[in-house]
XYZ file of C-alpha atoms in Angstrom:
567
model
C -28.879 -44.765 28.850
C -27.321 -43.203 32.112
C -24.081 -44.214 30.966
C -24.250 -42.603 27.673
C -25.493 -39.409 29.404
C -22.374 -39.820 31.410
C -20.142 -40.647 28.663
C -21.488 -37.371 26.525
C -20.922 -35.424 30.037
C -17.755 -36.547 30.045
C -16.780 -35.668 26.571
C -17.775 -32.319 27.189
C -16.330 -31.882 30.405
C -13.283 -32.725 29.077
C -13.381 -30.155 25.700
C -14.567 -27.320 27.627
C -11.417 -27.983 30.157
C -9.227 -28.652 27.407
C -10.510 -25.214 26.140
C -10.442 -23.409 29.089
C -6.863 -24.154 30.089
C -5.661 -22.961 26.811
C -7.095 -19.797 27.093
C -5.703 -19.623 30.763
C -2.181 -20.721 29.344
C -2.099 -18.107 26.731
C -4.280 -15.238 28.551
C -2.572 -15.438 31.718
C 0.578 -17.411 31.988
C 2.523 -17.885 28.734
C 2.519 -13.818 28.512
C 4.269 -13.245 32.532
C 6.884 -15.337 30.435
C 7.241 -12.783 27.668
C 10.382 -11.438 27.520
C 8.939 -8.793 25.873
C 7.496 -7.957 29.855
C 11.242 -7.340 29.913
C 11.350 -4.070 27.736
C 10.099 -0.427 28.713
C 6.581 0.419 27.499
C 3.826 2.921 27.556
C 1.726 2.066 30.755
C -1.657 0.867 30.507
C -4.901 2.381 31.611
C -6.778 -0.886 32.424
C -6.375 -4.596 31.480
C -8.316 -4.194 28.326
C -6.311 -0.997 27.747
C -3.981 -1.071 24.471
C -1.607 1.649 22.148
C -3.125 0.866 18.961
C -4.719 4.106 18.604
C -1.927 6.260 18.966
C 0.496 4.143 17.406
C -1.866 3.507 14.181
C -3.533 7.257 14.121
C -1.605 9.192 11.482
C -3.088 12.145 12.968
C -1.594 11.429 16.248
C 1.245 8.453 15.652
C 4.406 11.246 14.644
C 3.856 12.613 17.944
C 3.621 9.181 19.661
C 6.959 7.435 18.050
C 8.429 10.698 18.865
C 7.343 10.282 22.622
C 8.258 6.427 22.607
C 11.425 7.074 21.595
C 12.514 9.686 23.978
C 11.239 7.965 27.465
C 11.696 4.137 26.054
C 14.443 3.752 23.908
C 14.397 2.365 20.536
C 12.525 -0.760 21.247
C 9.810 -0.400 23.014
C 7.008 -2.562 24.425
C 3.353 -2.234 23.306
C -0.061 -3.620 23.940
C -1.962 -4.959 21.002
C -5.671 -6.248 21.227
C -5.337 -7.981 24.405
C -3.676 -8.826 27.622
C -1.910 -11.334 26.051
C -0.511 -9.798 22.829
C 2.799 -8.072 23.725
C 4.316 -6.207 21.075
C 7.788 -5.278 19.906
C 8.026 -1.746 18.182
C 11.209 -1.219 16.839
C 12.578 2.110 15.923
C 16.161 0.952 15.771
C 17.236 0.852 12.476
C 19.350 -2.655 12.862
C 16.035 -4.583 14.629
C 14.170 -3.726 11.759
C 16.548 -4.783 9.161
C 16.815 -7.761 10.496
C 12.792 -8.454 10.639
C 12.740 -7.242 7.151
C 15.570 -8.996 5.972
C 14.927 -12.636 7.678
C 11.134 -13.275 6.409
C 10.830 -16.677 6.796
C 11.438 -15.712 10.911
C 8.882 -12.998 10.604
C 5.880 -13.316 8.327
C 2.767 -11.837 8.175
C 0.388 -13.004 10.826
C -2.192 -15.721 9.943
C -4.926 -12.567 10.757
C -3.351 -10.299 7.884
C -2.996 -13.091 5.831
C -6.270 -14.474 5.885
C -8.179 -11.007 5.748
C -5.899 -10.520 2.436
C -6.838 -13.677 1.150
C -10.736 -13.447 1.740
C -10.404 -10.524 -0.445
C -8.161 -11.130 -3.211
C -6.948 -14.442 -2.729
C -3.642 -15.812 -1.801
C -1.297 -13.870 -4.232
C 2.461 -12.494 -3.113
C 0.479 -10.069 -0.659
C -0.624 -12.885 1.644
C 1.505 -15.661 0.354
C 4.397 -16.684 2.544
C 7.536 -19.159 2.878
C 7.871 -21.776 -0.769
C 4.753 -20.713 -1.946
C 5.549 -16.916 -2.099
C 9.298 -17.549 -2.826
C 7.306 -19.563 -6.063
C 5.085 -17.159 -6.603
C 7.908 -14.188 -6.770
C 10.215 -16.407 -8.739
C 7.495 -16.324 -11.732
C 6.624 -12.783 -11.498
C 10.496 -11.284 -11.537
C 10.873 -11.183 -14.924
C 7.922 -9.243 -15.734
C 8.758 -6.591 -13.291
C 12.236 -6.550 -15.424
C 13.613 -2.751 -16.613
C 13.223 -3.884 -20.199
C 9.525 -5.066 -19.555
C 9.060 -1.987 -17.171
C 10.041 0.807 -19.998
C 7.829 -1.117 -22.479
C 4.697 0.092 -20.364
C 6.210 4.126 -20.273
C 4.121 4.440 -23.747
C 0.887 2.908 -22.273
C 1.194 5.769 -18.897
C 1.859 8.678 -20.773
C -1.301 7.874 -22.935
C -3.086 7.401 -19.855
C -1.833 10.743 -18.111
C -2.743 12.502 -21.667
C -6.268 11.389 -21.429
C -6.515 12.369 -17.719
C -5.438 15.572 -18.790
C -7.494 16.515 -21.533
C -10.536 14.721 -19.423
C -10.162 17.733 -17.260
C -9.245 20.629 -19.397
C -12.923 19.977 -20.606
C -14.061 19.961 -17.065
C -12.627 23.367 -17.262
C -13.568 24.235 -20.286
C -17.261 23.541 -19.252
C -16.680 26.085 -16.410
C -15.374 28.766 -18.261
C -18.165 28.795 -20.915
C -20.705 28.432 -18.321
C -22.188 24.532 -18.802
C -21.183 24.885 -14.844
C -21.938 26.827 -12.012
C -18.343 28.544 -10.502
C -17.389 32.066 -9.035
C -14.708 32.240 -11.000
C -16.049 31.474 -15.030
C -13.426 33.571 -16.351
C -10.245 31.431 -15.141
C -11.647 27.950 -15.774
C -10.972 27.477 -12.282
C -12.476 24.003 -11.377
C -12.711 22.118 -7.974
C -11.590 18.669 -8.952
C -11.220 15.617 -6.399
C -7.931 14.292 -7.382
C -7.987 11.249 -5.539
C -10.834 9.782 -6.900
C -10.171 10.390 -10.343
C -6.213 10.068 -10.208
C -7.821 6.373 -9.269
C -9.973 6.248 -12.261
C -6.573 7.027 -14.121
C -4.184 4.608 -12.109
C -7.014 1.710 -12.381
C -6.816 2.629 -16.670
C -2.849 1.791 -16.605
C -2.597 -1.393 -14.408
C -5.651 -2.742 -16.048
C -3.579 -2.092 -20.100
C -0.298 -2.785 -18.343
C -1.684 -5.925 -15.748
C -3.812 -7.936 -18.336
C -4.387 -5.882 -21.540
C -7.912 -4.819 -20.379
C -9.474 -1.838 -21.226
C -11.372 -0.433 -18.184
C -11.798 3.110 -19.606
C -12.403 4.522 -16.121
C -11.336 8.218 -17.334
C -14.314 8.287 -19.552
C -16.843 6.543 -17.414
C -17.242 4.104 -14.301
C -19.365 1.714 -15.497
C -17.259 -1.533 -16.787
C -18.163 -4.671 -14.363
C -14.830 -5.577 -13.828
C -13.911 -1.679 -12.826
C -16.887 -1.818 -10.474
C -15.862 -4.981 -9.152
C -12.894 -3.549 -8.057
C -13.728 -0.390 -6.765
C -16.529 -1.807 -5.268
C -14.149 -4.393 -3.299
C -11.189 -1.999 -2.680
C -13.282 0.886 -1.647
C -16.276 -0.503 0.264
C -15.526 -3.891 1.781
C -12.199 -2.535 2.678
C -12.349 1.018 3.453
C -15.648 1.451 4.923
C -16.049 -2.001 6.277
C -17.545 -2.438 10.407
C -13.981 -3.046 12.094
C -15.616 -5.205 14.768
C -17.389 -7.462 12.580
C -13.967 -7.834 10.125
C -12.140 -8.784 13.464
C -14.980 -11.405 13.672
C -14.778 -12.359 10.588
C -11.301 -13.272 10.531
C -11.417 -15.390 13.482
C -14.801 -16.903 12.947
C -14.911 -17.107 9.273
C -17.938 -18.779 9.257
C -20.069 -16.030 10.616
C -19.513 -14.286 6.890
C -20.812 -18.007 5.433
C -23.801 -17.988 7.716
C -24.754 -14.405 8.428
C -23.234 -12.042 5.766
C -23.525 -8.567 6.130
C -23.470 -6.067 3.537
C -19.891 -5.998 3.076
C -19.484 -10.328 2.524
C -22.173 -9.385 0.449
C -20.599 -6.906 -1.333
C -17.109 -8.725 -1.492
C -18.653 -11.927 -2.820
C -20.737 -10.107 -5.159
C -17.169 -8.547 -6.612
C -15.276 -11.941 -6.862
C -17.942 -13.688 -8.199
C -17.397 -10.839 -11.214
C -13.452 -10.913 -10.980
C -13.127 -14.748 -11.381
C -15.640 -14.801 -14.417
C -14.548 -11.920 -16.451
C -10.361 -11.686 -15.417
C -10.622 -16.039 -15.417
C -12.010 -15.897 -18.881
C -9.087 -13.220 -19.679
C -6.110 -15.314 -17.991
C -7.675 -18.627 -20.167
C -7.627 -16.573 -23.467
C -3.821 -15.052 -22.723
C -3.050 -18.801 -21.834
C -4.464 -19.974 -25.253
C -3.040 -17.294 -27.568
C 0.834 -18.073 -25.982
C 0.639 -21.466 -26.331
C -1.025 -21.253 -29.975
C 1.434 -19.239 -30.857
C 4.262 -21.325 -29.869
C 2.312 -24.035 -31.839
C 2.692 -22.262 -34.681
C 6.388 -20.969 -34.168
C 4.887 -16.955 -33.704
C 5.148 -16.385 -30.379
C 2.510 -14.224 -29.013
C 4.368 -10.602 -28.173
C 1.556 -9.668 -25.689
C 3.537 -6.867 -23.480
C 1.377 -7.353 -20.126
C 1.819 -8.343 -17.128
C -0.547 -11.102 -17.627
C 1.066 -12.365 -20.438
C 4.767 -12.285 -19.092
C 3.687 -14.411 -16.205
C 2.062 -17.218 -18.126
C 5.078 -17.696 -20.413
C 7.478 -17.195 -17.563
C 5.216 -19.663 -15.722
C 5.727 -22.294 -18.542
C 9.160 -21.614 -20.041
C 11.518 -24.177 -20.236
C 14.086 -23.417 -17.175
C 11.719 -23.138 -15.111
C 10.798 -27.015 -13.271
C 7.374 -27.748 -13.242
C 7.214 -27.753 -9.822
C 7.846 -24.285 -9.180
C 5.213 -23.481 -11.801
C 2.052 -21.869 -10.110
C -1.305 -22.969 -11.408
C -3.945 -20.536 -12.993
C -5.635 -19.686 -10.172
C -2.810 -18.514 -8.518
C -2.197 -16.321 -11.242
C -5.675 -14.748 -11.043
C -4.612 -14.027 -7.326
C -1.504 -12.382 -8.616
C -3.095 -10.572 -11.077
C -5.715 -9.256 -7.967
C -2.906 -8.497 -6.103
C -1.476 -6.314 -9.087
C -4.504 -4.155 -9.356
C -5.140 -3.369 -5.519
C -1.104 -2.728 -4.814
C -0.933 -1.144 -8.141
C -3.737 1.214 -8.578
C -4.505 2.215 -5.053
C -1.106 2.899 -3.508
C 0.218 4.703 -6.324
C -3.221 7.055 -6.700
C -2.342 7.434 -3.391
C 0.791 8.401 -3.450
C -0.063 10.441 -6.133
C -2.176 12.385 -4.618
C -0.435 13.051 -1.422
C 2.169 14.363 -3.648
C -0.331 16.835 -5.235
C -1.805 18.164 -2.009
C 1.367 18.256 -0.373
C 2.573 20.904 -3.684
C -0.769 22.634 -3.406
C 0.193 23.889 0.235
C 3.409 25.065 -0.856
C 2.887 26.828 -4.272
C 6.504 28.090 -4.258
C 8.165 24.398 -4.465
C 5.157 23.792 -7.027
C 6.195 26.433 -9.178
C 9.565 25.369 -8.889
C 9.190 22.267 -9.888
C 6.920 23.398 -13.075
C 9.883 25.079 -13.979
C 12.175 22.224 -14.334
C 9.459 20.098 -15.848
C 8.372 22.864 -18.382
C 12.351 22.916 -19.673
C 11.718 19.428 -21.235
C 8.718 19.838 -22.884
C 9.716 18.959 -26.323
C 7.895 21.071 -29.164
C 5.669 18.221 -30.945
C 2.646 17.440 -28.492
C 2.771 13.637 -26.922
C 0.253 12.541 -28.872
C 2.423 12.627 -32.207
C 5.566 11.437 -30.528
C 6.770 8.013 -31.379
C 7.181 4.985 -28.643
C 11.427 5.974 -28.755
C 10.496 9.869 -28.810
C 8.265 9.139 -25.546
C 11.049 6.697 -24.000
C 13.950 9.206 -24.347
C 11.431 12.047 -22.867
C 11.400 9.546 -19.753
C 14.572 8.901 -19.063
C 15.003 12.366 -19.345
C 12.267 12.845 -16.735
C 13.628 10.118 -14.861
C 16.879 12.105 -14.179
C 15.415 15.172 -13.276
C 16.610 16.089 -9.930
C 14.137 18.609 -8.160
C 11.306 15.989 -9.869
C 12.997 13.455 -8.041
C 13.525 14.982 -4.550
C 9.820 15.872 -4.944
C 8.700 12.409 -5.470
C 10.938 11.302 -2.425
C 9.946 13.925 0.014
C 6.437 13.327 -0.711
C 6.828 9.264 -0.095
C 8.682 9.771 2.805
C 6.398 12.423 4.257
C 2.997 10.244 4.042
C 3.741 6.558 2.980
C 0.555 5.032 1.412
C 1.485 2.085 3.844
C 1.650 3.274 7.483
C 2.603 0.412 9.028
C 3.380 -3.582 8.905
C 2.697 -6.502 11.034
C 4.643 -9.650 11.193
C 4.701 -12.402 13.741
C 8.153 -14.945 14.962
C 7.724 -18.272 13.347
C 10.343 -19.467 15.757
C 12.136 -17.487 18.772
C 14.435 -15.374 17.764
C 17.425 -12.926 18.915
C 16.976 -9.590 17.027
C 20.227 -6.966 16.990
C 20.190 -3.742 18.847
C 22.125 -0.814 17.764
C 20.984 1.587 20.434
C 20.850 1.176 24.218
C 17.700 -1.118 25.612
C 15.857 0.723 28.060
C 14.272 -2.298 30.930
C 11.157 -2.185 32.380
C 12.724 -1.768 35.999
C 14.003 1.838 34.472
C 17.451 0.290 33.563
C 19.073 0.660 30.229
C 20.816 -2.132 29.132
C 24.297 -2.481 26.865
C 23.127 -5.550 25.648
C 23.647 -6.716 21.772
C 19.923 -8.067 21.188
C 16.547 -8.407 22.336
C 14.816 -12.059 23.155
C 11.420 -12.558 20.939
C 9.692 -15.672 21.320
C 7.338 -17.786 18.630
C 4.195 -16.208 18.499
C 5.622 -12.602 19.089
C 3.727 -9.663 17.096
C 6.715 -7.123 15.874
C 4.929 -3.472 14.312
C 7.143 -2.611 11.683
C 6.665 1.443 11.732
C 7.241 2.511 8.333
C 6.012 5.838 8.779
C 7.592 6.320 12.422
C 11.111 5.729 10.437
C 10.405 8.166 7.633
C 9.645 10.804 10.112
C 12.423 10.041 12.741
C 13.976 13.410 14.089
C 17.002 11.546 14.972
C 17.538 10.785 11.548
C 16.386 13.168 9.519
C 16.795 16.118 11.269
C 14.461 18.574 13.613
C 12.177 19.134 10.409
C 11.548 16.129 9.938
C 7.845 16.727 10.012
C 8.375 19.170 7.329
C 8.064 18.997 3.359
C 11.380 19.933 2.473
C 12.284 18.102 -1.273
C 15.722 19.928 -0.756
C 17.028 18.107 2.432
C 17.508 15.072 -0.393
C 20.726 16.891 -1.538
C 22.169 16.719 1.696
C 21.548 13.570 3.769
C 22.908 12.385 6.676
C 25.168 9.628 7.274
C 22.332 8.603 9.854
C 19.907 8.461 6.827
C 22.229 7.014 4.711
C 22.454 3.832 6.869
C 18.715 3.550 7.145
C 17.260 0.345 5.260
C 14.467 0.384 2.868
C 13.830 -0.442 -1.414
C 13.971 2.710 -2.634
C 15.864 5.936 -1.337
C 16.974 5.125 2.604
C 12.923 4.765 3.232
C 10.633 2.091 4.168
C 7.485 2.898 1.840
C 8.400 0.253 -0.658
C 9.751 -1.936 2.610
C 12.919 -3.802 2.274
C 14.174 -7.341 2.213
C 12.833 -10.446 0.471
C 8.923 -9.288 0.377
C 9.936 -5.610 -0.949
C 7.533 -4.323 -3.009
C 8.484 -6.090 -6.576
C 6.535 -2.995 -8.818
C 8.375 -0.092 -7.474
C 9.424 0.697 -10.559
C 6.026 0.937 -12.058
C 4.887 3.142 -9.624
C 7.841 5.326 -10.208
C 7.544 5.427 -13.847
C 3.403 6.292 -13.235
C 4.299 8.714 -10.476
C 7.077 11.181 -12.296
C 4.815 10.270 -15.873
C 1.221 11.758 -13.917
C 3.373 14.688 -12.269
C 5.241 15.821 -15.400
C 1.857 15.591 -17.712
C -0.414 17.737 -14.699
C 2.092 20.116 -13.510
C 3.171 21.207 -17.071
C -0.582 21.939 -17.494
C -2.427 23.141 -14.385
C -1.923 24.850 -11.222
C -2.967 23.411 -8.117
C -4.362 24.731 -4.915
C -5.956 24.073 -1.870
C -9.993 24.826 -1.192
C -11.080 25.661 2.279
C -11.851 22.147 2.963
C -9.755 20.295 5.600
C -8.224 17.130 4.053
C -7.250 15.121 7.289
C -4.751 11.440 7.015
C -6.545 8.308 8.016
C -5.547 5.180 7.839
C -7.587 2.970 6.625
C -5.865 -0.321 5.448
C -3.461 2.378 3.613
C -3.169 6.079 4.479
C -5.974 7.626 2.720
C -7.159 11.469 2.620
C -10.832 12.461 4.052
C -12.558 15.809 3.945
C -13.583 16.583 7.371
C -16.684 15.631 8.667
C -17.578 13.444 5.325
C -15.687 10.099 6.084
C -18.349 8.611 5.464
C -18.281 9.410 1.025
C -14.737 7.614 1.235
C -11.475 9.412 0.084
C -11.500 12.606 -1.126
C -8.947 14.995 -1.980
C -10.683 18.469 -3.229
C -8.179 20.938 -5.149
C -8.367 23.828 -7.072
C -7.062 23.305 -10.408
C -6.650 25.666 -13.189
C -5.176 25.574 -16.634
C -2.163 27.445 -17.033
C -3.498 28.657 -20.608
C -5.837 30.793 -18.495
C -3.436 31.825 -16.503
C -1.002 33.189 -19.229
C -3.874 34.691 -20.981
C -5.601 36.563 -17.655
């Protein structure tokens, strides 16, 4: 008996030492051996003192990079959530082309990934390496131009309901149904952002899987809810200490779930019964219809990816199987809906507060109305009045300035898979005060490098001493500077760059210019005496001040320019 008490002691002894000298290896002395330690940094106020806050606040993180860059350099040292996570932030143009660029070095940290996954499975969001090179492989071709100009139809009916869904808002104001100061005008205070999400979650859920959510009309489909629920509860008012928690103790959610597991397993349950059901009945009608030599013509996204998943040059075993198609289709409707109502809406506000751009840009938009009413246009007629919209040039500067201005992503995480030497293009300022010629900078496995997309899109020393500014005309002029900077779409890092860039930019293009062209051409926007204040909240969402707890909100005045013209 003694002996077994001594062999259990033993055992114990032994884990708990095992246990504690890895935490004193990686705590202590695997980070004096950083050389990371090397680079200049913000100092620290205290060993449990980090620069999350100012580097993450969009209120305060402009001013920050700003800072950073003048006193360290370009690539400069910062403390994440402990004493052992040294960070690399680069704001060198070359260092982060070369993160962006080599992505089987630098993925997303096993934290990001699992968070994404607990939520919406492991689709090309939180996929990395052969599974996400698979996973991207299927899903090109139905991000194709050809497939991509099928859907322009499918938005501009969307952006048509929209509309009309609030010309009876104001219609209901003018002839006194609701309460407003100003009756006569049809003046209504609309939030944008939550119903430019209704709108956005109508087209990817036609364009995604052929599903009609009707979210315009009224919130109460199971799937919509689902969603919402998910997107806008478990993720953007979620208890940040308990997510941490969560992520490293998954078990804690198994054992003792708060509301938001709750909530979250409440919404997948939903998502895998009703969008499973819809991926099985897509599966059935393509292979049916090759069966019986009619091949279904099902223009979704859904549907492209099952019969790209099973045509014939493609080797079964890069195929993915059904439920990783279900995570795709996930990942579709939270990257698709929320970013671009985001962006959206950002774009919106950003016109409100500068009326004289606004009515500029009506202008331009107003020359291309044609003189038969969307609704009567044919699919061709609606495709030619796109690419004409597509080519408009004050539209597009607008749509540029306002993505480079407030990015719905703020920022990106990714961690070395192996060390690495990443290129410099600007001096490295040292630790010891020093600055350093040298052609790279030393990151070893395990490293956390903060890709700043935001910090990039406002850099003074790229874009200029107004960089801070909404300026749509500064597009016609850019810098050589600018012109070297990397990034998907227009010299910017909103839509990232590289191998992981974000593969339905031009869907969110097509939405964005589609939503802008249908709402400017009809109302007016302007700001109400609420403050709308940037937080960011898994992406950079707008809050009314003092109400962050009712979610995003973006309150403008809007009012139809038929009143207008008739006042």
């Amino acid at each position: 008996m003694i002996s077994l008490s001594i062999i259990f002691f033993s055992f114990f002894s032994a884990v708990a030492l095992f246990f504690l000298s890895y935490v004193v290896y990686h705590v202590i002395i695997a980070p004096r051996f950083d050389p990371l330690r090397k680079l200049a940094g913000p100092p620290l106020n205290g060993p449990l003192h980090n620069h999350m806050s100012p580097v993450l606040d969009p209120f305060r993180s402009p001013k920050t990079h700003a800072a950073y860059v003048e006193k360290y350099g370009r690539n400069v040292r910062i403390r994440g959530l402990g004493p052992w996570d040294e960070r690399l932030l680069p704001l060198d143009p070359v260092s982060v082309a070369h993160v962006l660029k080599n992505s089987t070095i630098y993925e997303k940290p096993w934290q990001s990934r699992r968070l994404i996954t607990s939520l919406i499975g492991c689709g090309m969001l939180a996929a990395e390496g052969h599974v996400h090179k698979r996973q991207r492989r299927v899903a090109t071709p139905a991000f194709s131009v050809q497939n991509m100009r099928a859907l322009v139809p499918l938005v501009f009916s969307k952006g048509e309901e929209l509309k009309d869904k609030w010309m009876n808002m104001s219609r209901a104001v003018k002839e006194g149904q609701v309460a407003s100061e100003n009756q006569n005008s049809g003046q209504v205070e609309i939030d944008v952002c939550h119903w430019i999400s209704r709108a956005t979650f109508d087209v990817i859920g036609l364009a995604g899987f052929d599903y009609h959510f009707n979210a315009i009309q009224n919130e109460s489909d199971e799937l919509f809810v689902a969603y919402k629920e998910m997107f806008e509860i478990a993720v953007s008012q979620g208890d940040g200490v308990r997510t941490v928690l969560g992520i490293y103790f998954p078990i804690i959610n198994s054992l003792f779930p708060d509301k938001r597991a709750k909530t979250v397993h409440r919404c997948q349950e939903t998502i895998r019964r009703v969008a499973g059901k819809l991926v099985q009945q897509k599966k059935t009608r393509i292979i049916d219809g090759e069966k019986s030599g009619s091949a279904y013509t099902g223009k979704d996204l859904l549907s492209l990816l099952l019969k790209s998943n099973i045509a014939t040059d493609l080797p079964p075993d890069q195929r993915i199987s059904d439920e990783d198609i279900l995570h795709n289709i996930n990942t579709f409707m939270f990257a698709g809906s929320d970013t671009t109502s985001l962006a959206l809406t950002w774009a919106l506000l950003l016109l409100a507060k500068h009326p004289d751009m606004q009515t500029r840009l009506r202008t331009e938009l107003l020359s291309i109305v044609p003189t038969t009413p969307i609704s009567r246009l044919s699919p061709e007629e609606i495709e030619s009045l796109h690419n004409t919209l597509q080519n408009l040039p004050y539209l597009n500067n607008v749509c540029r300035e306002s993505l480079r201005l407030i990015p719905p992503v703020h920022s990106s995480l990714r961690v070395a898979t192996q060390d690495d030497e990443i290129p410099v293009s600007y001096p490295v300022h040292l630790s010891d005060g020093t600055i350093s010629e040298q052609k790279s900078i030393s990151v070893s496995k395990g490293s956390f490098v903060h890709v700043p997309v935001e910090a990039f899109n406002l850099d003074k020393g790229m874009w200029g001493p107004n960089a801070w500014d909404f300026d749509p005309d500064r597009w016609d002029h850019l810098s050589e500077d600018v012109l070297s900077l990397p990034g998907l779409y227009s010299n910017l890092l909103t839509f990232s760059a590289g191998p992981r860039s974000c593969i339905g930019m031009r869907f969110s293009m097509i939405e964005m210019k589609t939503f802008l062209y249908i709402l400017l051409t009809t109302f007016t926007f302007a700001e109400t005496n609420k403050r709308i204040y940037k937080a960011n909240v898994v992406l950079t969402r707008p809050y009314v001040s003092g109400q962050f707890k009712k979610g995003s909100q973006c309150p403008l005045i809007v009012t139809p320019l038929e009143s207008i013209a008739t006042s």
